[in-house]
Amino acid sequence: MASTAATRAAAGASKVVKPIFSRDLDEAKRRVRELYRAWYREIPNSVALFQLDINVRQGRDKVREMFDRNKHVNDPRVIDMLVIKGKMELQETIHVWKQKTHIMRYFSESQEPRPKDFLSKFYSGHDP
Amino acid sequence: MAARVLQHCVRTLRLSSGHLALRAAVVPAAPLHRALSFYSADRRTRCVNRIPSLDVLCRQYGHLPPLTLESIEERVLYVLKLYDKINPEKLQATSHFMKDLGLDSLDQVEIIMAMEDEFGFEIPDGEAEKLMSPDDIVQYIADKKDIYE
């Protein structure tokens, strides 16, 4: 970190830092696309293997949501780090080092939204 | 002896009618008696033109029907119409995925993966990121599969 700070200070206006994997944004985006492909192809196998209660479509939408959360990032090193973390998750999923609960943690909402229409309130126990 | 007679059957069938391989596979024994008379009569008159590929009689292989540019384009447009983020009325052969149809780069990756599944061969990411319209995809597949008109 000290060396990269020194290089950053010495370079002046243009920041030249030591890259993690990719040298520029295009290469980083390429890694992101490769990771997305791998996850996309992995979802049906995971749904079958862990006997998840979700559709393949829901799983793929969730993958897309996780990727879209970091859509705004522009720094290649940050993108590389996120790709590395995604690859670790993928490896753990493929090799079944995780269990069903770990995967379903992606899907858990923090709190159920309160029902608004009459029938939903009736089913959940009539609180007007 | 029998092998030579069979070869001769095949040669006479070929020289007499056009299409050989099917016939010879189906009817090896039936024209045998006819061939024997041919054999004796034509031994000296026919020149010996052995066709080495016919020595191994009639192996048949299966293959997919040959691709044409129209069939590729039809399949590409069919797969794109099945994709739920694309409006099938607005889809043209020249419509750009990002500008005209408003798709994301990850959507484009999904589309290219669907094309890989449809046509059965891998499209590497360096070339896949340049394919931005159905026409590009059709051109790329035709280049890879050597189809030109």
PDB file of C-alpha atoms in Angstrom:
ATOM      1  CA  MET A   1       0.000   0.000   0.000  1.00  0.00           C
ATOM      2  CA  ALA A   2       2.879   2.343   0.766  1.00  0.00           C
ATOM      3  CA  SER A   3       4.445   1.674  -2.589  1.00  0.00           C
ATOM      4  CA  THR A   4       1.200   2.337  -4.423  1.00  0.00           C
ATOM      5  CA  ALA A   5       0.681   5.523  -2.421  1.00  0.00           C
ATOM      6  CA  ALA A   6       4.178   6.622  -3.343  1.00  0.00           C
ATOM      7  CA  THR A   7       3.608   5.900  -7.001  1.00  0.00           C
ATOM      8  CA  ARG A   8       0.330   7.740  -6.840  1.00  0.00           C
ATOM      9  CA  ALA A   9       1.946  10.765  -5.238  1.00  0.00           C
ATOM     10  CA  ALA A  10       4.866  10.743  -7.631  1.00  0.00           C
ATOM     11  CA  ALA A  11       2.756  10.502 -10.768  1.00  0.00           C
ATOM     12  CA  GLY A  12       0.974  13.771 -10.123  1.00  0.00           C
ATOM     13  CA  ALA A  13      -2.102  14.433 -12.213  1.00  0.00           C
ATOM     14  CA  SER A  14      -2.417  10.981 -13.829  1.00  0.00           C
ATOM     15  CA  LYS A  15      -2.752   8.247 -11.269  1.00  0.00           C
ATOM     16  CA  VAL A  16      -0.599   5.257 -12.128  1.00  0.00           C
ATOM     17  CA  VAL A  17      -1.201   2.404  -9.727  1.00  0.00           C
ATOM     18  CA  LYS A  18      -0.199  -1.195  -9.769  1.00  0.00           C
ATOM     19  CA  PRO A  19      -3.053  -3.169 -11.254  1.00  0.00           C
ATOM     20  CA  ILE A  20      -4.511  -6.259  -9.669  1.00  0.00           C
ATOM     21  CA  PHE A  21      -5.356  -8.153 -12.858  1.00  0.00           C
ATOM     22  CA  SER A  22      -6.520  -5.861 -15.601  1.00  0.00           C
ATOM     23  CA  ARG A  23      -4.733  -2.835 -16.951  1.00  0.00           C
ATOM     24  CA  ASP A  24      -7.733  -0.856 -18.127  1.00  0.00           C
ATOM     25  CA  LEU A  25     -11.482  -0.673 -17.845  1.00  0.00           C
ATOM     26  CA  ASP A  26     -12.171  -2.765 -20.949  1.00  0.00           C
ATOM     27  CA  GLU A  27     -10.231  -5.715 -19.642  1.00  0.00           C
ATOM     28  CA  ALA A  28     -11.969  -5.434 -16.279  1.00  0.00           C
ATOM     29  CA  LYS A  29     -15.360  -5.405 -17.982  1.00  0.00           C
ATOM     30  CA  ARG A  30     -14.333  -8.469 -19.931  1.00  0.00           C
ATOM     31  CA  ARG A  31     -13.614 -10.280 -16.673  1.00  0.00           C
ATOM     32  CA  VAL A  32     -17.019  -9.224 -15.391  1.00  0.00           C
ATOM     33  CA  ARG A  33     -18.693 -10.647 -18.480  1.00  0.00           C
ATOM     34  CA  GLU A  34     -16.826 -13.945 -18.139  1.00  0.00           C
ATOM     35  CA  LEU A  35     -17.910 -14.174 -14.503  1.00  0.00           C
ATOM     36  CA  TYR A  36     -21.499 -13.439 -15.477  1.00  0.00           C
ATOM     37  CA  ARG A  37     -21.400 -16.183 -18.076  1.00  0.00           C
ATOM     38  CA  ALA A  38     -20.064 -18.667 -15.547  1.00  0.00           C
ATOM     39  CA  TRP A  39     -22.744 -17.778 -13.008  1.00  0.00           C
ATOM     40  CA  TYR A  40     -25.486 -17.880 -15.639  1.00  0.00           C
ATOM     41  CA  ARG A  41     -24.516 -21.400 -16.660  1.00  0.00           C
ATOM     42  CA  GLU A  42     -24.107 -22.497 -13.072  1.00  0.00           C
ATOM     43  CA  ILE A  43     -27.587 -21.524 -11.823  1.00  0.00           C
ATOM     44  CA  PRO A  44     -29.580 -24.525 -13.174  1.00  0.00           C
ATOM     45  CA  ASN A  45     -26.994 -26.940 -11.785  1.00  0.00           C
ATOM     46  CA  SER A  46     -27.146 -25.276  -8.372  1.00  0.00           C
ATOM     47  CA  VAL A  47     -30.932 -25.275  -8.285  1.00  0.00           C
ATOM     48  CA  ALA A  48     -30.918 -28.999  -8.971  1.00  0.00           C
ATOM     49  CA  LEU A  49     -27.983 -29.839  -6.717  1.00  0.00           C
ATOM     50  CA  PHE A  50     -29.020 -27.943  -3.606  1.00  0.00           C
ATOM     51  CA  GLN A  51     -32.737 -28.648  -4.239  1.00  0.00           C
ATOM     52  CA  LEU A  52     -33.560 -24.994  -3.960  1.00  0.00           C
ATOM     53  CA  ASP A  53     -37.161 -23.869  -3.935  1.00  0.00           C
ATOM     54  CA  ILE A  54     -36.663 -21.228  -6.581  1.00  0.00           C
ATOM     55  CA  ASN A  55     -37.016 -21.175 -10.354  1.00  0.00           C
ATOM     56  CA  VAL A  56     -33.987 -20.965 -12.588  1.00  0.00           C
ATOM     57  CA  ARG A  57     -35.380 -17.641 -13.744  1.00  0.00           C
ATOM     58  CA  GLN A  58     -35.537 -16.276 -10.203  1.00  0.00           C
ATOM     59  CA  GLY A  59     -31.971 -17.433  -9.610  1.00  0.00           C
ATOM     60  CA  ARG A  60     -30.748 -15.707 -12.754  1.00  0.00           C
ATOM     61  CA  ASP A  61     -32.625 -12.524 -11.837  1.00  0.00           C
ATOM     62  CA  LYS A  62     -30.939 -12.582  -8.462  1.00  0.00           C
ATOM     63  CA  VAL A  63     -27.521 -12.952 -10.136  1.00  0.00           C
ATOM     64  CA  ARG A  64     -28.374 -10.015 -12.357  1.00  0.00           C
ATOM     65  CA  GLU A  65     -29.420  -7.989  -9.317  1.00  0.00           C
ATOM     66  CA  MET A  66     -26.135  -8.690  -7.542  1.00  0.00           C
ATOM     67  CA  PHE A  67     -24.201  -7.638 -10.618  1.00  0.00           C
ATOM     68  CA  ASP A  68     -26.298  -4.503 -11.058  1.00  0.00           C
ATOM     69  CA  ARG A  69     -25.565  -3.382  -7.509  1.00  0.00           C
ATOM     70  CA  ASN A  70     -21.979  -2.680  -8.572  1.00  0.00           C
ATOM     71  CA  LYS A  71     -22.782  -1.365 -12.011  1.00  0.00           C
ATOM     72  CA  HIS A  72     -21.607   2.157 -11.174  1.00  0.00           C
ATOM     73  CA  VAL A  73     -18.008   1.204 -10.334  1.00  0.00           C
ATOM     74  CA  ASN A  74     -15.355   2.624 -12.650  1.00  0.00           C
ATOM     75  CA  ASP A  75     -12.050   1.812 -11.002  1.00  0.00           C
ATOM     76  CA  PRO A  76     -10.455  -1.295 -12.613  1.00  0.00           C
ATOM     77  CA  ARG A  77      -8.867  -2.413  -9.348  1.00  0.00           C
ATOM     78  CA  VAL A  78     -12.165  -2.307  -7.483  1.00  0.00           C
ATOM     79  CA  ILE A  79     -13.817  -4.210 -10.325  1.00  0.00           C
ATOM     80  CA  ASP A  80     -11.047  -6.807 -10.169  1.00  0.00           C
ATOM     81  CA  MET A  81     -11.521  -7.244  -6.461  1.00  0.00           C
ATOM     82  CA  LEU A  82     -15.267  -7.679  -6.889  1.00  0.00           C
ATOM     83  CA  VAL A  83     -14.644 -10.214  -9.656  1.00  0.00           C
ATOM     84  CA  ILE A  84     -12.284 -12.130  -7.361  1.00  0.00           C
ATOM     85  CA  LYS A  85     -14.929 -12.235  -4.647  1.00  0.00           C
ATOM     86  CA  GLY A  86     -17.544 -13.353  -7.184  1.00  0.00           C
ATOM     87  CA  LYS A  87     -15.237 -16.126  -8.361  1.00  0.00           C
ATOM     88  CA  MET A  88     -14.761 -17.296  -4.791  1.00  0.00           C
ATOM     89  CA  GLU A  89     -18.529 -17.466  -4.323  1.00  0.00           C
ATOM     90  CA  LEU A  90     -18.853 -19.340  -7.611  1.00  0.00           C
ATOM     91  CA  GLN A  91     -16.202 -21.855  -6.613  1.00  0.00           C
ATOM     92  CA  GLU A  92     -17.881 -22.488  -3.297  1.00  0.00           C
ATOM     93  CA  THR A  93     -21.218 -22.980  -5.048  1.00  0.00           C
ATOM     94  CA  ILE A  94     -19.913 -25.309  -7.736  1.00  0.00           C
ATOM     95  CA  HIS A  95     -17.990 -27.539  -5.361  1.00  0.00           C
ATOM     96  CA  VAL A  96     -20.877 -27.693  -2.868  1.00  0.00           C
ATOM     97  CA  TRP A  97     -18.790 -26.290  -0.078  1.00  0.00           C
ATOM     98  CA  LYS A  98     -21.774 -24.100   0.752  1.00  0.00           C
ATOM     99  CA  GLN A  99     -25.117 -25.410   1.857  1.00  0.00           C
ATOM    100  CA  LYS A 100     -28.643 -24.548   0.871  1.00  0.00           C
ATOM    101  CA  THR A 101     -28.983 -21.962   3.619  1.00  0.00           C
ATOM    102  CA  HIS A 102     -25.928 -20.030   2.442  1.00  0.00           C
ATOM    103  CA  ILE A 103     -27.365 -19.713  -1.027  1.00  0.00           C
ATOM    104  CA  MET A 104     -30.804 -18.786   0.225  1.00  0.00           C
ATOM    105  CA  ARG A 105     -29.234 -15.966   2.220  1.00  0.00           C
ATOM    106  CA  TYR A 106     -29.055 -14.052  -1.028  1.00  0.00           C
ATOM    107  CA  PHE A 107     -32.829 -14.263  -1.217  1.00  0.00           C
ATOM    108  CA  SER A 108     -33.790 -13.401   2.306  1.00  0.00           C
ATOM    109  CA  GLU A 109     -35.470 -10.059   2.755  1.00  0.00           C
ATOM    110  CA  SER A 110     -34.707  -8.315   5.997  1.00  0.00           C
ATOM    111  CA  GLN A 111     -38.381  -7.881   6.780  1.00  0.00           C
ATOM    112  CA  GLU A 112     -41.629  -8.984   5.184  1.00  0.00           C
ATOM    113  CA  PRO A 113     -43.534  -6.024   3.756  1.00  0.00           C
ATOM    114  CA  ARG A 114     -46.883  -5.508   5.485  1.00  0.00           C
ATOM    115  CA  PRO A 115     -49.943  -6.598   3.531  1.00  0.00           C
ATOM    116  CA  LYS A 116     -52.048  -3.764   2.168  1.00  0.00           C
ATOM    117  CA  ASP A 117     -55.112  -5.222   0.486  1.00  0.00           C
ATOM    118  CA  PHE A 118     -57.954  -6.897   2.328  1.00  0.00           C
ATOM    119  CA  LEU A 119     -57.291 -10.472   1.334  1.00  0.00           C
ATOM    120  CA  SER A 120     -53.598 -10.437   2.256  1.00  0.00           C
ATOM    121  CA  LYS A 121     -54.439  -8.899   5.611  1.00  0.00           C
ATOM    122  CA  PHE A 122     -57.062 -11.589   6.097  1.00  0.00           C
ATOM    123  CA  TYR A 123     -54.577 -14.356   5.356  1.00  0.00           C
ATOM    124  CA  SER A 124     -51.931 -12.957   7.639  1.00  0.00           C
ATOM    125  CA  GLY A 125     -54.378 -12.428  10.489  1.00  0.00           C
ATOM    126  CA  HIS A 126     -56.783  -9.584  10.215  1.00  0.00           C
ATOM    127  CA  ASP A 127     -55.090  -6.449  11.508  1.00  0.00           C
ATOM    128  CA  PRO A 128     -57.007  -3.475  10.087  1.00  0.00           C
TER     129      PRO A 128
ATOM    130  CA  MET B   1     -14.089 -64.165 -55.099  1.00  0.00           C
ATOM    131  CA  ALA B   2     -17.307 -63.020 -53.513  1.00  0.00           C
ATOM    132  CA  ALA B   3     -15.717 -59.679 -52.691  1.00  0.00           C
ATOM    133  CA  ARG B   4     -14.675 -59.185 -56.279  1.00  0.00           C
ATOM    134  CA  VAL B   5     -18.151 -60.069 -57.489  1.00  0.00           C
ATOM    135  CA  LEU B   6     -19.676 -57.632 -55.080  1.00  0.00           C
ATOM    136  CA  GLN B   7     -17.307 -54.927 -56.241  1.00  0.00           C
ATOM    137  CA  HIS B   8     -18.297 -55.636 -59.759  1.00  0.00           C
ATOM    138  CA  CYS B   9     -21.988 -55.453 -58.820  1.00  0.00           C
ATOM    139  CA  VAL B  10     -21.334 -52.104 -57.354  1.00  0.00           C
ATOM    140  CA  ARG B  11     -19.444 -50.898 -60.375  1.00  0.00           C
ATOM    141  CA  THR B  12     -22.100 -52.053 -62.788  1.00  0.00           C
ATOM    142  CA  LEU B  13     -24.876 -50.577 -60.738  1.00  0.00           C
ATOM    143  CA  ARG B  14     -22.970 -47.337 -60.630  1.00  0.00           C
ATOM    144  CA  LEU B  15     -22.267 -47.262 -64.301  1.00  0.00           C
ATOM    145  CA  SER B  16     -25.803 -48.204 -65.165  1.00  0.00           C
ATOM    146  CA  SER B  17     -27.886 -46.045 -62.867  1.00  0.00           C
ATOM    147  CA  GLY B  18     -26.582 -42.949 -61.152  1.00  0.00           C
ATOM    148  CA  HIS B  19     -26.923 -43.275 -57.479  1.00  0.00           C
ATOM    149  CA  LEU B  20     -25.020 -46.014 -56.029  1.00  0.00           C
ATOM    150  CA  ALA B  21     -24.416 -46.046 -52.332  1.00  0.00           C
ATOM    151  CA  LEU B  22     -28.027 -46.450 -51.229  1.00  0.00           C
ATOM    152  CA  ARG B  23     -28.795 -49.125 -53.736  1.00  0.00           C
ATOM    153  CA  ALA B  24     -25.726 -51.156 -53.038  1.00  0.00           C
ATOM    154  CA  ALA B  25     -26.338 -51.034 -49.326  1.00  0.00           C
ATOM    155  CA  VAL B  26     -29.898 -52.156 -49.659  1.00  0.00           C
ATOM    156  CA  VAL B  27     -29.591 -54.796 -52.352  1.00  0.00           C
ATOM    157  CA  PRO B  28     -26.262 -56.533 -52.184  1.00  0.00           C
ATOM    158  CA  ALA B  29     -27.542 -60.008 -52.896  1.00  0.00           C
ATOM    159  CA  ALA B  30     -30.398 -59.542 -55.322  1.00  0.00           C
ATOM    160  CA  PRO B  31     -28.547 -58.613 -58.472  1.00  0.00           C
ATOM    161  CA  LEU B  32     -25.923 -61.228 -57.774  1.00  0.00           C
ATOM    162  CA  HIS B  33     -27.194 -63.661 -60.339  1.00  0.00           C
ATOM    163  CA  ARG B  34     -27.403 -60.890 -62.873  1.00  0.00           C
ATOM    164  CA  ALA B  35     -23.928 -59.753 -61.983  1.00  0.00           C
ATOM    165  CA  LEU B  36     -22.455 -63.126 -62.602  1.00  0.00           C
ATOM    166  CA  SER B  37     -23.500 -62.984 -66.216  1.00  0.00           C
ATOM    167  CA  PHE B  38     -22.191 -59.421 -66.443  1.00  0.00           C
ATOM    168  CA  TYR B  39     -19.008 -60.519 -64.905  1.00  0.00           C
ATOM    169  CA  SER B  40     -18.310 -63.172 -67.455  1.00  0.00           C
ATOM    170  CA  ALA B  41     -19.392 -61.053 -70.405  1.00  0.00           C
ATOM    171  CA  ASP B  42     -17.699 -57.824 -69.497  1.00  0.00           C
ATOM    172  CA  ARG B  43     -14.489 -58.981 -68.020  1.00  0.00           C
ATOM    173  CA  ARG B  44     -12.461 -58.152 -70.979  1.00  0.00           C
ATOM    174  CA  THR B  45     -14.369 -55.170 -72.243  1.00  0.00           C
ATOM    175  CA  ARG B  46     -14.551 -53.162 -69.014  1.00  0.00           C
ATOM    176  CA  CYS B  47     -11.406 -51.509 -67.957  1.00  0.00           C
ATOM    177  CA  VAL B  48     -10.429 -52.044 -64.425  1.00  0.00           C
ATOM    178  CA  ASN B  49     -11.148 -48.829 -62.668  1.00  0.00           C
ATOM    179  CA  ARG B  50     -11.095 -49.708 -59.072  1.00  0.00           C
ATOM    180  CA  ILE B  51     -12.624 -47.110 -56.876  1.00  0.00           C
ATOM    181  CA  PRO B  52     -10.913 -47.599 -53.551  1.00  0.00           C
ATOM    182  CA  SER B  53     -13.609 -45.800 -51.627  1.00  0.00           C
ATOM    183  CA  LEU B  54     -16.135 -48.408 -52.749  1.00  0.00           C
ATOM    184  CA  ASP B  55     -14.113 -51.267 -51.385  1.00  0.00           C
ATOM    185  CA  VAL B  56     -15.507 -50.454 -47.998  1.00  0.00           C
ATOM    186  CA  LEU B  57     -19.111 -50.832 -48.969  1.00  0.00           C
ATOM    187  CA  CYS B  58     -21.572 -48.207 -48.055  1.00  0.00           C
ATOM    188  CA  ARG B  59     -20.996 -46.739 -44.686  1.00  0.00           C
ATOM    189  CA  GLN B  60     -23.561 -44.099 -43.913  1.00  0.00           C
ATOM    190  CA  TYR B  61     -23.190 -41.142 -41.644  1.00  0.00           C
ATOM    191  CA  GLY B  62     -25.618 -38.734 -40.145  1.00  0.00           C
ATOM    192  CA  HIS B  63     -25.171 -34.997 -40.171  1.00  0.00           C
ATOM    193  CA  LEU B  64     -27.201 -31.892 -39.596  1.00  0.00           C
ATOM    194  CA  PRO B  65     -28.858 -30.298 -42.616  1.00  0.00           C
ATOM    195  CA  PRO B  66     -26.531 -27.770 -44.274  1.00  0.00           C
ATOM    196  CA  LEU B  67     -26.779 -24.215 -43.002  1.00  0.00           C
ATOM    197  CA  THR B  68     -27.713 -21.386 -45.311  1.00  0.00           C
ATOM    198  CA  LEU B  69     -27.674 -17.665 -44.632  1.00  0.00           C
ATOM    199  CA  GLU B  70     -31.476 -17.565 -44.565  1.00  0.00           C
ATOM    200  CA  SER B  71     -31.732 -20.431 -42.111  1.00  0.00           C
ATOM    201  CA  ILE B  72     -29.167 -18.854 -39.807  1.00  0.00           C
ATOM    202  CA  GLU B  73     -30.982 -15.530 -39.869  1.00  0.00           C
ATOM    203  CA  GLU B  74     -34.316 -17.253 -39.229  1.00  0.00           C
ATOM    204  CA  ARG B  75     -32.961 -19.104 -36.220  1.00  0.00           C
ATOM    205  CA  VAL B  76     -31.250 -16.009 -34.814  1.00  0.00           C
ATOM    206  CA  LEU B  77     -34.431 -13.940 -35.084  1.00  0.00           C
ATOM    207  CA  TYR B  78     -36.492 -16.765 -33.605  1.00  0.00           C
ATOM    208  CA  VAL B  79     -34.245 -16.997 -30.550  1.00  0.00           C
ATOM    209  CA  LEU B  80     -34.314 -13.217 -30.147  1.00  0.00           C
ATOM    210  CA  LYS B  81     -38.093 -13.144 -30.301  1.00  0.00           C
ATOM    211  CA  LEU B  82     -38.225 -15.703 -27.518  1.00  0.00           C
ATOM    212  CA  TYR B  83     -36.122 -13.449 -25.268  1.00  0.00           C
ATOM    213  CA  ASP B  84     -38.442 -11.655 -22.919  1.00  0.00           C
ATOM    214  CA  LYS B  85     -36.583  -8.359 -22.716  1.00  0.00           C
ATOM    215  CA  ILE B  86     -36.960  -7.753 -26.447  1.00  0.00           C
ATOM    216  CA  ASN B  87     -40.170  -6.444 -27.949  1.00  0.00           C
ATOM    217  CA  PRO B  88     -40.759  -8.704 -30.974  1.00  0.00           C
ATOM    218  CA  GLU B  89     -42.496  -5.991 -33.002  1.00  0.00           C
ATOM    219  CA  LYS B  90     -39.530  -3.655 -32.785  1.00  0.00           C
ATOM    220  CA  LEU B  91     -37.001  -6.319 -33.692  1.00  0.00           C
ATOM    221  CA  GLN B  92     -35.371  -5.925 -37.087  1.00  0.00           C
ATOM    222  CA  ALA B  93     -32.324  -7.567 -38.597  1.00  0.00           C
ATOM    223  CA  THR B  94     -30.357  -4.345 -38.268  1.00  0.00           C
ATOM    224  CA  SER B  95     -31.571  -3.159 -34.881  1.00  0.00           C
ATOM    225  CA  HIS B  96     -28.747  -2.360 -32.478  1.00  0.00           C
ATOM    226  CA  PHE B  97     -29.134  -4.041 -29.096  1.00  0.00           C
ATOM    227  CA  MET B  98     -28.054  -1.127 -26.988  1.00  0.00           C
ATOM    228  CA  LYS B  99     -29.251   1.869 -28.987  1.00  0.00           C
ATOM    229  CA  ASP B 100     -32.485   0.622 -30.578  1.00  0.00           C
ATOM    230  CA  LEU B 101     -33.657  -2.072 -28.208  1.00  0.00           C
ATOM    231  CA  GLY B 102     -32.347  -0.516 -25.010  1.00  0.00           C
ATOM    232  CA  LEU B 103     -30.542  -3.558 -23.665  1.00  0.00           C
ATOM    233  CA  ASP B 104     -27.688  -3.792 -21.217  1.00  0.00           C
ATOM    234  CA  SER B 105     -24.235  -5.237 -21.778  1.00  0.00           C
ATOM    235  CA  LEU B 106     -25.158  -8.165 -19.555  1.00  0.00           C
ATOM    236  CA  ASP B 107     -28.307  -8.663 -21.663  1.00  0.00           C
ATOM    237  CA  GLN B 108     -26.076  -8.822 -24.702  1.00  0.00           C
ATOM    238  CA  VAL B 109     -23.978 -11.482 -22.961  1.00  0.00           C
ATOM    239  CA  GLU B 110     -27.146 -13.481 -22.335  1.00  0.00           C
ATOM    240  CA  ILE B 111     -28.139 -13.171 -25.981  1.00  0.00           C
ATOM    241  CA  ILE B 112     -24.730 -14.397 -27.149  1.00  0.00           C
ATOM    242  CA  MET B 113     -24.984 -17.340 -24.755  1.00  0.00           C
ATOM    243  CA  ALA B 114     -28.382 -18.199 -26.221  1.00  0.00           C
ATOM    244  CA  MET B 115     -26.788 -18.163 -29.675  1.00  0.00           C
ATOM    245  CA  GLU B 116     -24.019 -20.459 -28.437  1.00  0.00           C
ATOM    246  CA  ASP B 117     -26.649 -22.883 -27.163  1.00  0.00           C
ATOM    247  CA  GLU B 118     -28.611 -22.678 -30.397  1.00  0.00           C
ATOM    248  CA  PHE B 119     -25.759 -23.249 -32.822  1.00  0.00           C
ATOM    249  CA  GLY B 120     -23.653 -25.474 -30.620  1.00  0.00           C
ATOM    250  CA  PHE B 121     -20.249 -23.797 -30.648  1.00  0.00           C
ATOM    251  CA  GLU B 122     -18.393 -21.457 -28.293  1.00  0.00           C
ATOM    252  CA  ILE B 123     -18.139 -17.773 -29.031  1.00  0.00           C
ATOM    253  CA  PRO B 124     -15.157 -16.241 -27.172  1.00  0.00           C
ATOM    254  CA  ASP B 125     -15.798 -13.056 -25.256  1.00  0.00           C
ATOM    255  CA  GLY B 126     -13.314 -10.920 -27.183  1.00  0.00           C
ATOM    256  CA  GLU B 127     -15.370 -11.362 -30.322  1.00  0.00           C
ATOM    257  CA  ALA B 128     -18.728 -11.589 -28.609  1.00  0.00           C
ATOM    258  CA  GLU B 129     -18.565  -8.060 -27.244  1.00  0.00           C
ATOM    259  CA  LYS B 130     -18.515  -6.669 -30.795  1.00  0.00           C
ATOM    260  CA  LEU B 131     -21.712  -8.407 -31.939  1.00  0.00           C
ATOM    261  CA  MET B 132     -24.292  -5.695 -31.443  1.00  0.00           C
ATOM    262  CA  SER B 133     -27.074  -6.531 -33.877  1.00  0.00           C
ATOM    263  CA  PRO B 134     -28.685  -9.661 -35.350  1.00  0.00           C
ATOM    264  CA  ASP B 135     -26.921  -8.966 -38.658  1.00  0.00           C
ATOM    265  CA  ASP B 136     -23.528  -9.012 -36.925  1.00  0.00           C
ATOM    266  CA  ILE B 137     -24.379 -12.321 -35.306  1.00  0.00           C
ATOM    267  CA  VAL B 138     -25.463 -13.864 -38.618  1.00  0.00           C
ATOM    268  CA  GLN B 139     -22.271 -12.623 -40.301  1.00  0.00           C
ATOM    269  CA  TYR B 140     -20.108 -14.011 -37.512  1.00  0.00           C
ATOM    270  CA  ILE B 141     -21.746 -17.434 -37.575  1.00  0.00           C
ATOM    271  CA  ALA B 142     -21.491 -17.564 -41.359  1.00  0.00           C
ATOM    272  CA  ASP B 143     -17.794 -16.698 -41.103  1.00  0.00           C
ATOM    273  CA  LYS B 144     -17.200 -19.381 -38.532  1.00  0.00           C
ATOM    274  CA  LYS B 145     -19.124 -22.048 -40.359  1.00  0.00           C
ATOM    275  CA  ASP B 146     -17.817 -21.081 -43.815  1.00  0.00           C
ATOM    276  CA  ILE B 147     -21.156 -20.303 -45.393  1.00  0.00           C
ATOM    277  CA  TYR B 148     -21.153 -17.783 -48.168  1.00  0.00           C
ATOM    278  CA  GLU B 149     -23.304 -17.009 -51.130  1.00  0.00           C
TER     279      GLU B 149
END
